[in-house]
mmCIF file of C-alpha atoms and ligand atoms in Angstrom:
data_model
loop_
_atom_site.group_PDB
_atom_site.id
_atom_site.type_symbol
_atom_site.label_atom_id
_atom_site.label_comp_id
_atom_site.label_asym_id
_atom_site.label_seq_id
_atom_site.Cartn_x
_atom_site.Cartn_y
_atom_site.Cartn_z
ATOM 1 C CA UNK A 1 -23.730 15.685 -1.489
ATOM 2 C CA UNK A 2 -21.076 13.129 -2.196
ATOM 3 C CA UNK A 3 -18.557 12.435 0.554
ATOM 4 C CA UNK A 4 -15.896 12.003 -2.108
ATOM 5 C CA UNK A 5 -13.392 14.264 -3.806
ATOM 6 C CA UNK A 6 -12.087 14.134 -7.380
ATOM 7 C CA UNK A 7 -9.314 16.408 -8.658
ATOM 8 C CA UNK A 8 -7.721 16.005 -12.091
ATOM 9 C CA UNK A 9 -4.036 16.569 -12.795
ATOM 10 C CA UNK A 10 -4.804 19.976 -14.322
ATOM 11 C CA UNK A 11 -5.957 21.120 -10.860
ATOM 12 C CA UNK A 12 -9.705 21.026 -11.625
ATOM 13 C CA UNK A 13 -11.992 19.938 -8.805
ATOM 14 C CA UNK A 14 -14.796 17.728 -10.186
ATOM 15 C CA UNK A 15 -18.203 16.606 -9.012
ATOM 16 C CA UNK A 16 -17.381 13.124 -7.701
ATOM 17 C CA UNK A 17 -20.764 11.828 -8.889
ATOM 18 C CA UNK A 18 -20.168 12.771 -12.504
ATOM 19 C CA UNK A 19 -18.303 10.478 -14.942
ATOM 20 C CA UNK A 20 -14.692 11.405 -15.558
ATOM 21 C CA UNK A 21 -12.908 8.884 -17.797
ATOM 22 C CA UNK A 22 -13.375 8.353 -21.517
ATOM 23 C CA UNK A 23 -14.630 4.885 -22.377
ATOM 24 C CA UNK A 24 -11.372 4.015 -24.138
ATOM 25 C CA UNK A 25 -9.085 5.062 -21.278
ATOM 26 C CA UNK A 26 -6.406 2.372 -20.939
ATOM 27 C CA UNK A 27 -6.938 2.372 -17.174
ATOM 28 C CA UNK A 28 -10.435 1.069 -17.804
ATOM 29 C CA UNK A 29 -9.806 -1.293 -20.713
ATOM 30 C CA UNK A 30 -6.311 -2.623 -19.901
ATOM 31 C CA UNK A 31 -5.526 -1.675 -16.322
ATOM 32 C CA UNK A 32 -2.560 0.017 -17.985
ATOM 33 C CA UNK A 33 -1.434 2.552 -15.431
ATOM 34 C CA UNK A 34 -0.206 3.055 -11.890
ATOM 35 C CA UNK A 35 -1.541 4.303 -8.589
ATOM 36 C CA UNK A 36 -0.702 5.229 -5.020
ATOM 37 C CA UNK A 37 -2.909 5.258 -1.942
ATOM 38 C CA UNK A 38 -2.152 7.743 0.848
ATOM 39 C CA UNK A 39 -3.757 8.208 4.248
ATOM 40 C CA UNK A 40 -5.169 11.625 5.136
ATOM 41 C CA UNK A 41 -4.880 12.086 8.879
ATOM 42 C CA UNK A 42 -5.214 15.276 10.942
ATOM 43 C CA UNK A 43 -5.852 17.281 7.784
ATOM 44 C CA UNK A 44 -2.682 16.234 5.937
ATOM 45 C CA UNK A 45 -1.631 13.501 3.523
ATOM 46 C CA UNK A 46 0.942 11.145 5.055
ATOM 47 C CA UNK A 47 4.195 10.194 3.362
ATOM 48 C CA UNK A 48 3.662 12.296 0.236
ATOM 49 C CA UNK A 49 7.319 12.249 -0.863
ATOM 50 C CA UNK A 50 7.715 8.494 -0.357
ATOM 51 C CA UNK A 51 4.576 7.905 -2.428
ATOM 52 C CA UNK A 52 5.655 10.288 -5.179
ATOM 53 C CA UNK A 53 9.073 8.649 -5.351
ATOM 54 C CA UNK A 54 7.392 5.280 -5.854
ATOM 55 C CA UNK A 55 4.942 6.778 -8.381
ATOM 56 C CA UNK A 56 7.911 7.973 -10.439
ATOM 57 C CA UNK A 57 9.568 4.528 -10.170
ATOM 58 C CA UNK A 58 6.345 2.794 -11.234
ATOM 59 C CA UNK A 59 6.056 5.189 -14.197
ATOM 60 C CA UNK A 60 9.605 4.262 -15.288
ATOM 61 C CA UNK A 61 8.779 0.559 -15.050
ATOM 62 C CA UNK A 62 5.781 1.043 -17.371
ATOM 63 C CA UNK A 63 7.577 3.432 -19.763
ATOM 64 C CA UNK A 64 5.057 6.152 -18.907
ATOM 65 C CA UNK A 65 6.158 9.773 -19.351
ATOM 66 C CA UNK A 66 7.954 10.958 -16.214
ATOM 67 C CA UNK A 67 5.303 12.402 -13.876
ATOM 68 C CA UNK A 68 5.743 16.068 -12.938
ATOM 69 C CA UNK A 69 5.914 15.680 -9.169
ATOM 70 C CA UNK A 70 5.241 19.370 -8.524
ATOM 71 C CA UNK A 71 1.937 19.006 -10.402
ATOM 72 C CA UNK A 72 1.113 16.004 -8.251
ATOM 73 C CA UNK A 73 2.044 17.865 -5.046
ATOM 74 C CA UNK A 74 -0.453 20.556 -6.060
ATOM 75 C CA UNK A 75 -3.170 18.043 -6.885
ATOM 76 C CA UNK A 76 -2.640 16.197 -3.604
ATOM 77 C CA UNK A 77 -2.780 19.535 -1.746
ATOM 78 C CA UNK A 78 -6.041 20.490 -3.486
ATOM 79 C CA UNK A 79 -7.599 17.096 -2.825
ATOM 80 C CA UNK A 80 -6.652 17.288 0.866
ATOM 81 C CA UNK A 81 -8.116 20.816 1.129
ATOM 82 C CA UNK A 82 -11.389 19.642 -0.410
ATOM 83 C CA UNK A 83 -11.535 16.676 1.939
ATOM 84 C CA UNK A 84 -10.767 18.724 5.033
ATOM 85 C CA UNK A 85 -13.583 21.133 4.108
ATOM 86 C CA UNK A 86 -15.971 18.161 4.322
ATOM 87 C CA UNK A 87 -14.601 16.342 7.337
ATOM 88 C CA UNK A 88 -11.713 16.041 9.762
ATOM 89 C CA UNK A 89 -12.007 12.246 9.574
ATOM 90 C CA UNK A 90 -9.275 10.157 8.040
ATOM 91 C CA UNK A 91 -9.529 9.720 4.282
ATOM 92 C CA UNK A 92 -8.039 7.446 1.641
ATOM 93 C CA UNK A 93 -6.424 9.511 -1.100
ATOM 94 C CA UNK A 94 -5.791 7.638 -4.319
ATOM 95 C CA UNK A 95 -3.532 8.980 -7.038
ATOM 96 C CA UNK A 96 -4.098 7.414 -10.482
ATOM 97 C CA UNK A 97 -1.967 7.797 -13.586
ATOM 98 C CA UNK A 98 -3.003 5.844 -16.676
ATOM 99 C CA UNK A 99 -1.448 5.697 -20.115
ATOM 100 C CA UNK A 100 -4.446 7.678 -21.335
ATOM 101 C CA UNK A 101 -6.910 7.041 -24.118
ATOM 102 C CA UNK A 102 -6.461 4.248 -26.618
ATOM 103 C CA UNK A 103 -7.056 6.896 -29.300
ATOM 104 C CA UNK A 104 -4.057 8.884 -28.010
ATOM 105 C CA UNK A 105 -3.550 12.201 -26.275
ATOM 106 C CA UNK A 106 -1.221 11.455 -23.371
ATOM 107 C CA UNK A 107 -1.638 10.155 -19.816
ATOM 108 C CA UNK A 108 -4.729 10.565 -17.667
ATOM 109 C CA UNK A 109 -4.041 11.683 -14.094
ATOM 110 C CA UNK A 110 -6.361 12.320 -11.181
ATOM 111 C CA UNK A 111 -6.694 12.000 -7.424
ATOM 112 C CA UNK A 112 -9.718 10.879 -5.437
ATOM 113 C CA UNK A 113 -10.458 10.937 -1.715
ATOM 114 C CA UNK A 114 -13.057 8.838 0.047
ATOM 115 C CA UNK A 115 -13.752 7.505 3.524
ATOM 116 C CA UNK A 116 -11.820 4.544 4.885
ATOM 117 C CA UNK A 117 -13.392 1.129 4.284
ATOM 118 C CA UNK A 118 -15.101 -0.202 7.383
ATOM 119 C CA UNK A 119 -12.711 -3.166 7.534
ATOM 120 C CA UNK A 120 -9.847 -0.774 8.340
ATOM 121 C CA UNK A 121 -10.831 0.186 11.888
ATOM 122 C CA UNK A 122 -11.436 -3.469 12.756
ATOM 123 C CA UNK A 123 -8.126 -4.601 11.235
ATOM 124 C CA UNK A 124 -6.237 -1.944 13.200
ATOM 125 C CA UNK A 125 -7.971 -2.674 16.501
ATOM 126 C CA UNK A 126 -8.548 -6.438 16.412
ATOM 127 C CA UNK A 127 -6.141 -7.675 13.772
ATOM 128 C CA UNK A 128 -6.925 -9.947 10.844
ATOM 129 C CA UNK A 129 -7.180 -13.625 9.981
ATOM 130 C CA UNK A 130 -4.947 -14.547 7.058
ATOM 131 C CA UNK A 131 -4.285 -17.499 4.812
ATOM 132 C CA UNK A 132 -1.293 -18.271 2.640
ATOM 133 C CA UNK A 133 -1.915 -18.600 -1.112
ATOM 134 C CA UNK A 134 0.590 -19.512 -3.823
ATOM 135 C CA UNK A 135 1.386 -16.685 -6.195
ATOM 136 C CA UNK A 136 2.678 -19.008 -8.884
ATOM 137 C CA UNK A 137 6.209 -17.773 -9.362
ATOM 138 C CA UNK A 138 9.627 -18.194 -7.845
ATOM 139 C CA UNK A 139 11.590 -15.565 -5.939
ATOM 140 C CA UNK A 140 13.990 -14.993 -8.873
ATOM 141 C CA UNK A 141 11.184 -14.449 -11.390
ATOM 142 C CA UNK A 142 10.967 -10.654 -10.950
ATOM 143 C CA UNK A 143 14.574 -10.126 -12.067
ATOM 144 C CA UNK A 144 14.182 -12.501 -15.038
ATOM 145 C CA UNK A 145 10.823 -11.062 -16.157
ATOM 146 C CA UNK A 146 10.786 -7.268 -15.800
ATOM 147 C CA UNK A 147 7.693 -7.119 -18.044
ATOM 148 C CA UNK A 148 5.769 -8.638 -15.149
ATOM 149 C CA UNK A 149 6.102 -5.194 -13.469
ATOM 150 C CA UNK A 150 6.385 -6.757 -10.043
ATOM 151 C CA UNK A 151 8.186 -3.691 -8.683
ATOM 152 C CA UNK A 152 5.468 -1.264 -9.820
ATOM 153 C CA UNK A 153 2.135 -0.416 -8.204
ATOM 154 C CA UNK A 154 0.045 -1.000 -11.316
ATOM 155 C CA UNK A 155 -3.716 -0.700 -11.804
ATOM 156 C CA UNK A 156 -3.885 -4.390 -12.771
ATOM 157 C CA UNK A 157 -5.232 -5.694 -9.466
ATOM 158 C CA UNK A 158 -7.845 -8.176 -10.666
ATOM 159 C CA UNK A 159 -5.867 -11.188 -9.416
ATOM 160 C CA UNK A 160 -5.150 -9.515 -6.073
ATOM 161 C CA UNK A 161 -8.856 -8.829 -5.619
ATOM 162 C CA UNK A 162 -9.639 -12.423 -6.653
ATOM 163 C CA UNK A 163 -7.194 -13.727 -4.042
ATOM 164 C CA UNK A 164 -8.938 -11.672 -1.350
ATOM 165 C CA UNK A 165 -12.363 -12.972 -2.446
ATOM 166 C CA UNK A 166 -10.989 -16.520 -2.425
ATOM 167 C CA UNK A 167 -9.740 -15.957 1.126
ATOM 168 C CA UNK A 168 -13.087 -14.468 2.181
ATOM 169 C CA UNK A 169 -14.835 -17.614 0.926
ATOM 170 C CA UNK A 170 -12.592 -19.598 3.273
ATOM 171 C CA UNK A 171 -13.379 -17.215 6.126
ATOM 172 C CA UNK A 172 -10.063 -15.297 6.077
ATOM 173 C CA UNK A 173 -9.723 -11.502 5.978
ATOM 174 C CA UNK A 174 -6.342 -11.363 4.295
ATOM 175 C CA UNK A 175 -3.884 -13.222 2.085
ATOM 176 C CA UNK A 176 -0.155 -13.792 2.433
ATOM 177 C CA UNK A 177 1.294 -14.806 -0.916
ATOM 178 C CA UNK A 178 4.013 -17.455 -1.100
ATOM 179 C CA UNK A 179 6.495 -18.163 -3.888
ATOM 180 C CA UNK A 180 6.969 -21.487 -5.677
ATOM 181 C CA UNK A 181 9.746 -22.258 -3.157
ATOM 182 C CA UNK A 182 7.246 -21.664 -0.373
ATOM 183 C CA UNK A 183 8.772 -18.358 0.712
ATOM 184 C CA UNK A 184 6.628 -15.604 2.139
ATOM 185 C CA UNK A 185 6.160 -12.712 -0.319
ATOM 186 C CA UNK A 186 3.578 -10.046 0.585
ATOM 187 C CA UNK A 187 -0.125 -9.385 0.943
ATOM 188 C CA UNK A 188 -2.237 -8.311 -2.072
ATOM 189 C CA UNK A 189 -2.138 -4.754 -0.669
ATOM 190 C CA UNK A 190 0.314 -4.916 2.242
ATOM 191 C CA UNK A 191 3.858 -5.761 3.307
ATOM 192 C CA UNK A 192 4.565 -8.662 5.668
ATOM 193 C CA UNK A 193 6.689 -7.911 8.745
ATOM 194 C CA UNK A 194 7.505 -10.356 11.527
ATOM 195 C CA UNK A 195 8.838 -9.426 14.949
ATOM 196 C CA UNK A 196 11.171 -11.423 17.168
ATOM 197 C CA UNK A 197 12.025 -9.420 20.247
ATOM 198 C CA UNK A 198 13.631 -6.226 19.020
ATOM 199 C CA UNK A 199 14.153 -7.564 15.498
ATOM 200 C CA UNK A 200 11.815 -6.798 12.614
ATOM 201 C CA UNK A 201 12.086 -8.797 9.385
ATOM 202 C CA UNK A 202 10.450 -8.308 5.992
ATOM 203 C CA UNK A 203 11.109 -10.242 2.762
ATOM 204 C CA UNK A 204 13.506 -8.638 0.228
ATOM 205 C CA UNK A 205 11.857 -6.654 -2.591
ATOM 206 C CA UNK A 206 14.095 -8.504 -5.079
ATOM 207 C CA UNK A 207 11.791 -11.486 -4.538
ATOM 208 C CA UNK A 208 9.135 -9.792 -6.644
ATOM 209 C CA UNK A 209 7.261 -7.815 -4.031
ATOM 210 C CA UNK A 210 6.370 -4.146 -4.008
ATOM 211 C CA UNK A 211 8.618 -1.847 -1.967
ATOM 212 C CA UNK A 212 6.178 -0.602 0.709
ATOM 213 C CA UNK A 213 6.393 3.030 1.774
ATOM 214 C CA UNK A 214 4.973 2.257 5.213
ATOM 215 C CA UNK A 215 7.449 -0.492 6.023
ATOM 216 C CA UNK A 216 10.258 1.849 4.937
ATOM 217 C CA UNK A 217 9.030 4.573 7.277
ATOM 218 C CA UNK A 218 8.557 2.029 10.078
ATOM 219 C CA UNK A 219 12.082 0.660 9.657
ATOM 220 C CA UNK A 220 13.543 4.191 9.881
ATOM 221 C CA UNK A 221 11.747 4.848 13.157
ATOM 222 C CA UNK A 222 12.332 1.364 14.592
ATOM 223 C CA UNK A 223 16.054 1.512 13.791
ATOM 224 C CA UNK A 224 16.297 4.836 15.654
ATOM 225 C CA UNK A 225 14.535 3.184 18.609
ATOM 226 C CA UNK A 226 17.113 0.396 18.778
ATOM 227 C CA UNK A 227 15.351 -2.284 16.757
ATOM 228 C CA UNK A 228 17.303 -4.352 14.245
ATOM 229 C CA UNK A 229 15.469 -4.209 10.914
ATOM 230 C CA UNK A 230 16.283 -6.855 8.323
ATOM 231 C CA UNK A 231 15.285 -7.955 4.840
ATOM 232 C CA UNK A 232 15.538 -11.718 4.820
ATOM 233 C CA UNK A 233 13.883 -14.916 3.661
ATOM 234 C CA UNK A 234 10.738 -15.805 5.582
ATOM 235 C CA UNK A 235 8.931 -19.139 5.394
ATOM 236 C CA UNK A 236 5.410 -19.868 6.657
ATOM 237 C CA UNK A 237 6.940 -21.766 9.597
ATOM 238 C CA UNK A 238 8.667 -18.501 10.586
ATOM 239 C CA UNK A 239 5.259 -16.829 10.700
ATOM 240 C CA UNK A 240 3.978 -19.451 13.103
ATOM 241 C CA UNK A 241 7.109 -19.200 15.259
ATOM 242 C CA UNK A 242 7.352 -15.380 15.214
ATOM 243 C CA UNK A 243 6.358 -13.289 18.200
ATOM 244 C CA UNK A 244 4.255 -11.107 15.967
ATOM 245 C CA UNK A 245 3.142 -11.123 12.312
ATOM 246 C CA UNK A 246 1.986 -7.856 10.801
ATOM 247 C CA UNK A 247 0.509 -6.651 7.526
ATOM 248 C CA UNK A 248 1.732 -3.096 7.012
ATOM 249 C CA UNK A 249 0.216 -0.590 4.580
ATOM 250 C CA UNK A 250 -0.590 3.087 4.105
ATOM 251 C CA UNK A 251 -4.287 3.011 4.981
ATOM 252 C CA UNK A 252 -4.675 0.135 7.435
ATOM 253 C CA UNK A 253 -1.200 0.881 8.881
ATOM 254 C CA UNK A 254 -0.421 -2.070 11.184
ATOM 255 C CA UNK A 255 -2.807 -5.038 11.125
ATOM 256 C CA UNK A 256 -1.670 -7.863 13.357
ATOM 257 C CA UNK A 257 -2.219 -11.345 11.948
ATOM 258 C CA UNK A 258 -4.211 -13.063 14.678
ATOM 259 C CA UNK A 259 -4.759 -16.390 12.934
ATOM 260 C CA UNK A 260 -2.849 -17.904 10.015
ATOM 261 C CA UNK A 261 -4.416 -20.787 8.076
ATOM 262 C CA UNK A 262 -6.672 -21.318 11.100
ATOM 263 C CA UNK A 263 -3.809 -21.454 13.635
ATOM 264 C CA UNK A 264 -3.960 -18.837 16.392
ATOM 265 C CA UNK A 265 -0.710 -16.881 16.550
ATOM 266 C CA UNK A 266 0.928 -15.592 19.718
ATOM 267 C CA UNK A 267 0.105 -12.100 20.979
ATOM 268 C CA UNK A 268 3.363 -10.146 21.020
ATOM 269 C CA UNK A 269 4.307 -8.134 24.117
ATOM 270 C CA UNK A 270 5.363 -5.219 21.941
ATOM 271 C CA UNK A 271 2.176 -4.960 19.818
ATOM 272 C CA UNK A 272 1.389 -1.449 21.098
ATOM 273 C CA UNK A 273 4.982 -0.427 20.485
ATOM 274 C CA UNK A 274 4.802 -1.588 16.851
ATOM 275 C CA UNK A 275 1.478 0.205 16.290
ATOM 276 C CA UNK A 276 2.734 3.439 17.806
ATOM 277 C CA UNK A 277 5.982 3.279 15.796
ATOM 278 C CA UNK A 278 3.935 2.978 12.581
ATOM 279 C CA UNK A 279 1.692 5.882 13.638
ATOM 280 C CA UNK A 280 4.726 7.987 14.455
ATOM 281 C CA UNK A 281 6.494 6.949 11.244
ATOM 282 C CA UNK A 282 3.686 8.115 8.968
ATOM 283 C CA UNK A 283 2.712 11.221 10.931
ATOM 284 C CA UNK A 284 6.125 12.807 11.243
ATOM 285 C CA UNK A 285 7.176 15.030 8.400
ATOM 286 C CA UNK A 286 9.528 13.417 5.934
ATOM 287 C CA UNK A 287 13.055 14.524 6.507
ATOM 288 C CA UNK A 288 12.380 15.135 10.211
ATOM 289 C CA UNK A 289 14.967 13.508 12.387
ATOM 290 C CA UNK A 290 13.766 10.656 14.567
ATOM 291 C CA UNK A 291 14.071 11.181 18.299
ATOM 292 C CA UNK A 292 14.431 7.789 19.881
HETATM 293 C C1 PLP B 1 0.325 -0.791 -1.881
HETATM 294 C C2 PLP B 1 0.883 -2.141 -1.649
HETATM 295 C C3 PLP B 1 1.680 -2.443 -0.533
HETATM 296 C C4 PLP B 1 1.879 -1.488 0.624
HETATM 297 O O1 PLP B 1 2.532 -0.320 0.276
HETATM 298 P P1 PLP B 1 2.418 0.979 1.170
HETATM 299 O O2 PLP B 1 3.201 1.977 0.438
HETATM 300 O O3 PLP B 1 2.980 0.668 2.499
HETATM 301 O O4 PLP B 1 0.943 1.294 1.259
HETATM 302 C C5 PLP B 1 2.290 -3.692 -0.479
HETATM 303 N N1 PLP B 1 2.081 -4.621 -1.431
HETATM 304 C C6 PLP B 1 1.282 -4.381 -2.493
HETATM 305 C C7 PLP B 1 1.098 -5.434 -3.517
HETATM 306 C C8 PLP B 1 0.659 -3.143 -2.632
HETATM 307 O O5 PLP B 1 -0.125 -2.904 -3.680
#
């Protein structure tokens, strides 16, 4: 039996080992669609509303029909139920919405759940090695070129995957993209956060990076705990000088950058505090008030 779950937007649960897409689906032939990845923990999907809000924003950016979020809430609920019937382990729930078939007929939507990649536990516990790679554009490019879809979580991830393979060939686990000006942008699948005492800083989304749901949740919790949370320019030298450098995302949560371009970074005193704030941020129900 497969340890995976597939549920289509019409609420049908599918055999995860059977083919699902038509050969001309624009997800497959153009990467023309959007996605979200949510963590299933303790039998529930984390941050559902934040992810659905971003799904709707991504759909607007691609001129896709507005997703019916109630349909997606149902599909996510069904997918979680199916997963929980198999295991109480954490799962990675992916929501996919493509433009549909080239021959027409409207968008294709489905959710899948599978186990977490083995790199995740290691990244959480031991941190990651990272290298900076140029992304090839300047920080004002996103505003000037909306067709680049830099603010949307699109299915076109071939270059992100290539960057990660390039890093792996150099012995690094992760990538931190930089702009033409040499500013820090983001990871191929994560948001960069640096810590300096009780200040957390992440680069502004206007610089052409994706608005992360996890960093948003973290900043809410950290602010309530007395941290100052800022969106500001970060340069690679700031990473070296920071007390802590983190890659934040929905599945891996908080991965501390242990080495950057081969240089060992400092171990922050508040590493456990940051990890537990991220855990708390994603586990609490949205709309709950934060008790400092
Ligand atoms: C998904 C993703 C992130 C992290 O977003 P979360 O909502 O925190 O998982 C950051 N950058 C990129 C490019 C991503 O694809």
